[in-house]
Amino acid sequence: EEIMNYQESLDWIHSKLKFGIKPGVERVKWLLNELGNPQDKVKGVHVVGTNGKGSTVNYLQNTFTAAGYEVGTFISPFIMDFRERISINGQMISKEDLTLMVNRVKPFVERLPIETPWEAATEFEIITVLMFLYFGEVHPVDIAFIEAGMGGLHDSTNVFTPLAVICTSIGLDHQAYLGETHAAIAQNKAGVMKAGVPLIYATDREDVAEVFEERGQELACPSYRLGRDFGFQDRGVFFDFFYQDKCIKGIRLEMPGQHQKANASLALMTMQLLKEQYPALTKEIILSALSRSRWLGRTEFIRPNLMIDGAHNNESVQVLVDLLRTDYADKDVHILFAAIEGKPVTTMLDMLNQFASLTVTSFDFPKALQLEAYPDPYAKVSSWQDWLEMVSLDEQKLYLVTGSLYFISEIRQSLV
C-alpha cells in the first residue's frame, strides 16, 4: 500500500462524504473488531442531545484537564480545523498521529464492502473508528467525552459502554432521520443508554422525561434530571449548583446566558458521580476551570462589538434571542444570517427579525442555502464580506453573525 501524507489522508476521509449519513453501527463494529476492539479500553462519557452538547463537553474537558487528567474529546462539527474533532486536553490531534492512523485504518475500510454484506463506510463512521483507536490505543486517555453525531441508537459512536450518559436537550432537528416528535427523538437518544449506567439529563417536557425514565427502569439506570435531582440557583453573574446536601457556591461562567448555566450544571452533576474514580476534581479546580471555559463560535466576540454564534436551529435561535434581549437590550443589534439547506429558515428568521436590522447571505459550501431560496422580505447581500465592511466601532451597535456553524467557521477563519 502507498503511504498517504497528511493532505492525502484528509482528502481520503473527505472523499467518503459522498456515502452520506447511514444509520446503524454494524460497519463501525466490524472495523473496530478488525482493529482489536480499542473502544473496549476507553473510559468515556457519552453525550447526546440536540443543543448544548459542545458546551457541556467543553466544561467537562476544561475541568478534568485542570485537575491533571489526560482528557480526550470527540466533537462535531469543527470550527477552524478538521482535527478539532479529536482532541486531547483541548489540543487537536497532531497531523502525524492522524496520518499514521488513517494509513492503518484505510485497508480495513477498503475491505469492508468486499468482505461483508454492507456498503462502504461513511465519513463520520471512519472518523469515529479513528477516535476509538486513538483514545483506546495510540494515545490512551484517563477519560474521554464523546459526542454522538446524530440521534443515539443508530449513531456510529454507540459501540462502547460509558461511565455515564448525558442528554443535554431534545429539540426537533434532523426529523427526517430521527422522528417527527420530541418523544420520538428522545426514544432515539435513549438508545445510547446501557444497563446500570447513570443518565444525567435536562428537559422541560414531560413526554421526553417519560421516555428516559421508562428506559431507565428497564435497564436499571439511575437517572438524574435537572430541576428534580439537582439544580442551580441563579444569582445574576454567578450561580450556585446543588445536589442532595452538596452545594457549590459562586460559580462564574465565561459564557453568557441561562442555557450555559444548565449545561454547566449537567457537567457538574456528572463530576459528582465520577468523583470517586477521579478524586482530583476539587471544588477549587472546578470553580476556576468553569470560569475560564471558552467555546469557539458560540457567543464569541471576535471584535469588541462583533459577535459570532452558530445558532443553527429553532431552539438555539430562541436561546440567542433571549440572550440579546436580556444582556444587550441597550444596543442596536445588526444581524447577518446564513443557513444550510433543510433548516427551518422561515421560523428562525421570524425570531431574529425584531432587532435593528437583519440581512441574509450565502456562503461557499456545498449545502449552503442559495440567496434566492430565502424568503423575500429580508435584505439580501450576495457577499458577506460586503456586510462586514459596514461594521463600525460605534459602541451603541452590536453586530452579530449567526446561522450555520459552517458559515461561522468560514467567517472566523477570514477574521481571526
Coordinates of C-alpha atoms in Angstrom, one line a residue:
E1 CA 0.0 0.0 0.0
E2 CA 1.1 3.5 -0.8
I3 CA 1.6 5.5 2.4
M4 CA -0.5 8.7 2.3
N5 CA 0.7 12.0 3.7
Y6 CA -1.5 14.3 5.8
Q7 CA -3.2 16.1 3.0
E8 CA -3.9 12.8 1.1
S9 CA -5.2 11.3 4.4
L10 CA -7.6 14.3 4.8
D11 CA -8.7 14.1 1.2
W12 CA -9.3 10.4 1.6
I13 CA -11.5 10.9 4.6
H14 CA -13.5 13.7 2.9
S15 CA -14.0 11.6 -0.2
K16 CA -16.2 9.4 1.9
L17 CA -18.7 12.2 2.4
K18 CA -20.5 11.1 -0.8
F19 CA -21.7 8.0 1.1
G20 CA -23.9 10.4 3.1
I21 CA -25.4 9.5 6.5
K22 CA -26.2 5.9 7.2
P23 CA -27.8 4.8 10.4
G24 CA -26.5 1.6 12.0
V25 CA -23.4 0.5 13.9
E26 CA -22.6 -2.8 12.1
R27 CA -19.9 -1.2 9.9
V28 CA -18.2 0.6 12.7
K29 CA -18.3 -2.6 14.9
W30 CA -16.7 -4.7 12.1
L31 CA -13.9 -2.1 11.6
L32 CA -13.2 -1.9 15.3
N33 CA -13.2 -5.6 15.6
E34 CA -10.6 -5.9 12.9
L35 CA -8.5 -3.3 14.8
G36 CA -8.7 -5.3 18.1
N37 CA -11.7 -3.5 19.6
P38 CA -9.9 -0.4 21.0
Q39 CA -13.3 1.0 22.1
D40 CA -13.4 -1.5 25.0
K41 CA -10.4 0.2 26.6
V42 CA -11.9 3.6 26.5
K43 CA -13.3 5.0 29.8
G44 CA -15.7 7.6 28.4
V45 CA -18.9 9.6 28.9
H46 CA -21.4 9.6 26.1
V47 CA -23.1 12.9 25.3
V48 CA -26.3 13.2 23.2
G49 CA -28.8 15.9 22.7
T50 CA -30.0 18.5 20.2
N51 CA -28.2 21.6 21.5
G52 CA -25.7 22.1 24.3
K53 CA -23.5 19.0 23.7
G54 CA -20.5 21.1 22.7
S55 CA -20.6 23.4 25.7
T56 CA -21.2 20.6 28.2
V57 CA -18.2 18.6 26.8
N58 CA -16.2 21.8 26.9
Y59 CA -16.9 22.4 30.6
L60 CA -16.0 18.8 31.4
Q61 CA -12.9 18.8 29.4
N62 CA -11.6 22.0 30.9
T63 CA -12.3 20.8 34.4
F64 CA -10.8 17.3 34.1
T65 CA -7.7 18.7 32.3
A66 CA -7.3 21.4 35.1
A67 CA -7.4 18.5 37.6
G68 CA -4.4 16.9 35.9
Y69 CA -6.1 14.2 33.9
E70 CA -5.5 13.2 30.3
V71 CA -8.8 14.0 28.6
G72 CA -10.0 13.1 25.1
T73 CA -12.9 14.8 23.4
F74 CA -14.8 13.9 20.3
I75 CA -17.0 16.7 18.8
S76 CA -18.7 17.7 15.6
P77 CA -18.6 19.8 13.5
F78 CA -15.3 21.6 13.8
I79 CA -14.9 25.4 13.6
M80 CA -11.4 26.0 12.3
D81 CA -9.7 22.7 11.6
F82 CA -10.9 19.2 10.9
R83 CA -8.5 17.9 13.6
E84 CA -10.5 19.7 16.4
R85 CA -12.9 16.7 16.2
I86 CA -10.4 14.5 18.0
S87 CA -8.6 16.4 20.8
I88 CA -6.6 15.8 23.9
N89 CA -6.8 18.3 26.7
G90 CA -8.3 20.8 24.2
Q91 CA -5.4 20.4 21.7
M92 CA -6.4 18.9 18.4
I93 CA -4.8 15.6 17.3
S94 CA -1.4 16.1 15.6
K95 CA -1.1 15.8 11.8
E96 CA 1.4 13.0 12.3
D97 CA -0.9 10.9 14.6
L98 CA -3.9 11.4 12.3
T99 CA -1.9 10.4 9.2
L100 CA -0.5 7.3 11.0
M101 CA -4.0 6.1 11.9
V102 CA -5.6 6.8 8.6
N103 CA -2.9 4.7 6.9
R104 CA -3.6 1.9 9.4
V105 CA -7.4 2.0 9.0
K106 CA -7.6 2.5 5.3
P107 CA -7.0 -1.1 4.2
F108 CA -9.9 -2.3 6.5
V109 CA -12.2 0.4 5.2
E110 CA -11.4 -0.8 1.7
R111 CA -12.0 -4.5 2.6
L112 CA -15.3 -3.8 4.3
P113 CA -17.7 -3.6 1.3
I114 CA -15.8 -6.6 -0.3
E115 CA -15.8 -8.9 2.7
T116 CA -19.2 -8.0 4.3
P117 CA -22.8 -7.7 3.1
W118 CA -22.6 -3.9 3.9
E119 CA -21.9 -0.9 1.8
A120 CA -18.9 1.4 2.1
A121 CA -18.3 3.2 5.4
T122 CA -19.3 6.9 5.7
E123 CA -17.0 9.8 6.6
F124 CA -18.4 10.0 10.2
E125 CA -18.0 6.3 10.7
I126 CA -14.4 6.4 9.7
I127 CA -13.7 9.4 12.0
T128 CA -15.5 7.5 14.8
V129 CA -13.2 4.5 14.3
L130 CA -10.1 6.7 14.2
M131 CA -11.2 8.3 17.5
F132 CA -11.7 5.0 19.4
L133 CA -8.3 3.8 18.0
Y134 CA -6.7 7.0 19.2
F135 CA -8.2 7.2 22.7
G136 CA -8.1 3.4 23.3
E137 CA -4.6 2.6 22.0
V138 CA -2.5 5.2 20.2
H139 CA -2.8 7.9 22.8
P140 CA -4.7 6.4 25.8
V141 CA -6.6 8.9 27.9
D142 CA -7.9 8.9 31.5
I143 CA -11.3 9.8 30.3
A144 CA -13.0 10.7 27.0
F145 CA -16.1 12.8 26.4
I146 CA -17.7 11.5 23.2
E147 CA -20.5 13.4 21.4
A148 CA -22.9 11.4 19.4
G149 CA -23.1 12.7 15.8
M150 CA -26.9 12.5 15.3
G151 CA -29.5 10.7 17.4
G152 CA -28.3 7.9 19.5
L153 CA -29.5 4.4 18.9
H154 CA -28.1 4.1 15.4
D155 CA -25.2 6.6 15.9
S156 CA -21.7 5.3 15.0
T157 CA -20.5 6.2 18.4
N158 CA -23.0 3.8 20.1
V159 CA -20.5 1.0 20.4
F160 CA -18.9 1.4 23.9
T161 CA -20.1 1.1 27.5
P162 CA -19.8 4.6 29.0
L163 CA -19.3 5.6 32.7
A164 CA -22.3 7.9 32.3
V165 CA -24.7 9.2 29.6
I166 CA -25.6 12.9 29.4
C167 CA -28.6 14.1 27.4
T168 CA -28.4 17.9 27.1
S169 CA -31.7 18.8 25.4
I170 CA -34.3 17.5 22.9
G171 CA -35.3 19.7 20.0
L172 CA -36.8 19.0 16.6
D173 CA -33.7 18.6 14.5
H174 CA -32.9 16.1 11.7
Q175 CA -36.5 14.8 11.9
A176 CA -36.1 13.0 8.6
Y177 CA -33.7 10.6 10.4
L178 CA -34.8 10.7 14.0
G179 CA -38.6 11.1 14.1
E180 CA -41.2 13.9 14.0
T181 CA -42.0 14.4 17.7
H182 CA -39.9 15.3 20.8
A183 CA -40.8 11.9 22.3
A184 CA -39.7 10.0 19.1
I185 CA -36.4 11.9 19.1
A186 CA -35.9 11.2 22.8
Q187 CA -36.6 7.5 22.1
N188 CA -33.7 7.6 19.6
K189 CA -31.4 9.4 22.0
A190 CA -32.3 6.9 24.8
G191 CA -30.8 4.2 22.5
V192 CA -27.4 5.0 23.9
M193 CA -28.4 4.1 27.5
K194 CA -26.7 1.0 28.8
A195 CA -27.6 -1.3 31.7
G196 CA -26.7 0.2 35.1
V197 CA -25.1 3.3 33.5
P198 CA -26.3 6.6 35.1
L199 CA -28.2 9.1 32.9
I200 CA -27.9 12.8 33.6
Y201 CA -30.4 14.8 31.6
A202 CA -32.3 18.1 31.2
T203 CA -35.7 18.7 29.7
D204 CA -38.8 20.8 30.4
R205 CA -41.0 18.3 28.5
E206 CA -42.8 15.6 30.5
D207 CA -43.2 13.4 27.3
V208 CA -39.4 13.4 27.0
A209 CA -38.8 12.7 30.7
E210 CA -41.2 9.8 30.5
V211 CA -39.2 8.2 27.7
F212 CA -35.9 8.4 29.7
E213 CA -37.5 7.2 32.9
E214 CA -39.1 4.2 31.3
R215 CA -35.9 3.2 29.6
G216 CA -34.0 3.8 32.8
Q217 CA -36.3 1.4 34.7
E218 CA -35.9 -1.3 32.0
L219 CA -32.1 -1.0 32.2
A220 CA -31.8 -0.3 35.9
C221 CA -30.1 3.0 35.2
P222 CA -30.0 5.6 38.0
S223 CA -31.4 8.9 36.4
Y224 CA -30.6 12.4 37.4
R225 CA -32.9 15.1 36.0
L226 CA -32.0 18.8 36.1
G227 CA -34.5 20.6 38.3
R228 CA -35.6 17.4 40.1
D229 CA -32.5 15.6 41.4
F230 CA -30.0 18.5 41.1
G231 CA -30.2 22.1 40.0
F232 CA -28.8 25.6 40.1
Q233 CA -29.8 28.8 41.8
D234 CA -29.3 31.8 39.6
R235 CA -27.6 34.8 41.2
G236 CA -27.1 37.0 38.1
V237 CA -23.4 36.9 37.2
F238 CA -22.9 33.9 39.5
F239 CA -24.9 30.8 40.2
D240 CA -24.9 28.0 42.9
F241 CA -25.1 24.3 42.0
F242 CA -26.8 21.9 44.4
Y243 CA -27.2 18.2 44.6
Q244 CA -28.6 16.4 47.7
D245 CA -26.8 18.2 50.6
K246 CA -23.9 19.3 48.5
C247 CA -23.7 22.9 47.2
I248 CA -21.0 24.6 45.1
K249 CA -21.5 28.4 45.5
G250 CA -20.4 31.3 43.5
I251 CA -19.8 29.6 40.1
R252 CA -19.0 32.1 37.4
L253 CA -19.0 31.3 33.7
E254 CA -17.2 33.0 30.9
M255 CA -20.1 32.1 28.5
P256 CA -23.2 34.3 28.9
G257 CA -26.8 33.0 29.1
Q258 CA -29.2 30.9 31.1
H259 CA -28.7 27.8 29.0
Q260 CA -25.0 27.8 29.8
K261 CA -25.8 27.5 33.5
A262 CA -28.0 24.5 32.6
N263 CA -25.2 22.9 30.5
A264 CA -22.6 23.6 33.3
S265 CA -25.0 22.0 35.8
L266 CA -25.2 18.8 33.7
A267 CA -21.4 18.8 33.7
L268 CA -21.2 19.4 37.5
M269 CA -23.7 16.6 38.2
T270 CA -21.6 14.3 36.0
M271 CA -18.5 15.3 38.0
Q272 CA -20.3 14.5 41.3
L273 CA -21.0 11.0 40.0
L274 CA -17.4 10.4 38.8
K275 CA -15.6 12.0 41.8
E276 CA -14.8 8.6 43.4
Q277 CA -12.9 7.5 40.3
Y278 CA -11.4 11.0 39.7
P279 CA -10.6 12.3 43.2
A280 CA -8.5 15.2 41.9
L281 CA -11.8 17.1 41.0
T282 CA -11.8 19.5 43.9
K283 CA -14.2 22.4 44.4
E284 CA -11.4 25.0 43.7
I285 CA -10.4 23.4 40.4
I286 CA -14.0 23.2 39.3
L287 CA -14.6 26.9 40.1
S288 CA -11.5 28.1 38.3
A289 CA -11.9 25.8 35.2
L290 CA -15.5 26.7 34.6
S291 CA -14.8 30.4 34.8
R292 CA -12.2 30.0 32.1
S293 CA -14.1 27.8 29.7
R294 CA -14.5 29.4 26.2
W295 CA -16.0 27.8 23.2
L296 CA -15.2 28.8 19.6
G297 CA -18.0 30.2 17.6
R298 CA -20.6 30.2 20.4
T299 CA -21.5 33.8 21.6
E300 CA -17.9 34.6 20.8
F301 CA -16.6 38.2 20.3
I302 CA -14.1 38.4 17.5
R303 CA -14.1 42.2 17.6
P304 CA -15.2 44.4 20.6
N305 CA -18.7 44.7 19.1
L306 CA -18.8 41.8 16.6
M307 CA -20.2 38.5 17.9
I308 CA -20.4 35.2 16.1
D309 CA -22.8 32.5 17.2
G310 CA -23.7 29.2 15.4
A311 CA -27.4 29.2 16.1
H312 CA -28.5 26.6 13.6
N313 CA -32.0 25.5 14.6
N314 CA -35.1 26.9 16.2
E315 CA -34.0 26.1 19.8
S316 CA -30.6 27.7 19.5
V317 CA -32.0 30.8 17.8
Q318 CA -34.5 31.2 20.7
V319 CA -31.6 31.0 23.2
L320 CA -29.7 33.6 21.2
V321 CA -32.7 36.0 21.0
D322 CA -33.3 35.6 24.8
L323 CA -29.6 36.5 25.4
L324 CA -29.8 39.6 23.1
R325 CA -32.9 40.8 24.9
T326 CA -31.5 40.4 28.4
D327 CA -27.8 41.1 28.1
Y328 CA -27.7 43.5 25.1
A329 CA -31.0 45.3 25.4
D330 CA -29.3 48.7 25.2
K331 CA -27.6 48.0 21.9
D332 CA -28.8 48.4 18.3
V333 CA -28.3 44.8 17.0
H334 CA -27.5 44.2 13.4
I335 CA -27.7 40.6 12.3
L336 CA -26.2 38.7 9.3
F337 CA -27.6 35.2 8.8
A338 CA -26.9 32.2 6.5
A339 CA -28.0 28.6 6.8
I340 CA -27.6 25.3 5.1
E341 CA -30.4 23.5 3.3
G342 CA -33.1 21.7 5.3
K343 CA -33.2 24.1 8.3
P344 CA -36.4 25.8 9.4
V345 CA -35.2 29.1 7.9
T346 CA -38.6 30.9 7.9
T347 CA -39.2 30.5 11.7
M348 CA -35.5 31.2 12.5
L349 CA -35.6 34.5 10.6
D350 CA -39.0 35.3 12.1
M351 CA -37.5 35.1 15.6
L352 CA -34.4 37.2 14.6
N353 CA -36.5 39.9 12.9
Q354 CA -37.0 42.1 16.0
F355 CA -33.8 44.0 16.1
A356 CA -32.2 47.0 14.3
S357 CA -31.5 45.1 11.1
L358 CA -31.5 41.6 9.6
T359 CA -29.6 40.7 6.4
V360 CA -29.4 37.2 4.8
T361 CA -26.5 36.0 2.7
S362 CA -25.0 32.7 1.3
F363 CA -21.5 31.2 1.6
D364 CA -19.1 28.9 -0.1
F365 CA -20.3 25.4 1.0
P366 CA -22.0 22.6 -0.9
K367 CA -25.1 22.6 1.2
A368 CA -25.3 26.3 1.8
L369 CA -28.8 27.7 1.1
Q370 CA -28.7 29.9 -2.1
L371 CA -29.6 33.5 -1.8
E372 CA -32.7 33.2 -4.0
A373 CA -34.1 30.5 -1.7
Y374 CA -34.5 32.9 1.3
P375 CA -38.0 34.4 2.0
D376 CA -38.5 37.8 0.3
P377 CA -39.0 40.4 2.9
Y378 CA -35.3 40.2 4.1
A379 CA -32.4 42.4 2.9
K380 CA -30.0 40.2 0.9
V381 CA -26.3 40.7 0.3
S382 CA -24.6 38.5 -2.2
S383 CA -21.2 38.5 -0.4
W384 CA -20.9 38.5 3.4
Q385 CA -17.6 40.4 3.1
D386 CA -19.7 43.5 2.0
W387 CA -21.8 43.3 5.1
L388 CA -18.7 43.1 7.3
E389 CA -17.3 46.2 5.7
M390 CA -20.1 48.3 7.2
V391 CA -19.3 47.1 10.7
S392 CA -18.3 50.3 12.6
L393 CA -16.7 50.8 16.0
D394 CA -19.8 52.5 17.3
E395 CA -20.3 51.2 20.8
Q396 CA -24.0 51.7 20.5
K397 CA -24.1 48.9 17.9
L398 CA -23.7 45.2 18.3
Y399 CA -23.0 43.3 15.1
L400 CA -23.9 39.6 15.1
V401 CA -23.2 36.9 12.5
T402 CA -25.3 33.7 13.0
G403 CA -26.7 30.6 11.4
S404 CA -24.9 27.6 10.2
L405 CA -21.7 26.6 12.1
Y406 CA -20.1 26.0 8.7
F407 CA -20.9 29.7 7.9
I408 CA -19.5 30.8 11.3
S409 CA -16.4 28.8 10.6
E410 CA -15.8 30.5 7.2
I411 CA -16.2 34.0 8.7
R412 CA -14.0 33.2 11.7
Q413 CA -11.2 31.9 9.5
S414 CA -11.2 35.1 7.5
L415 CA -11.1 37.4 10.5
V416 CA -9.1 35.7 13.2

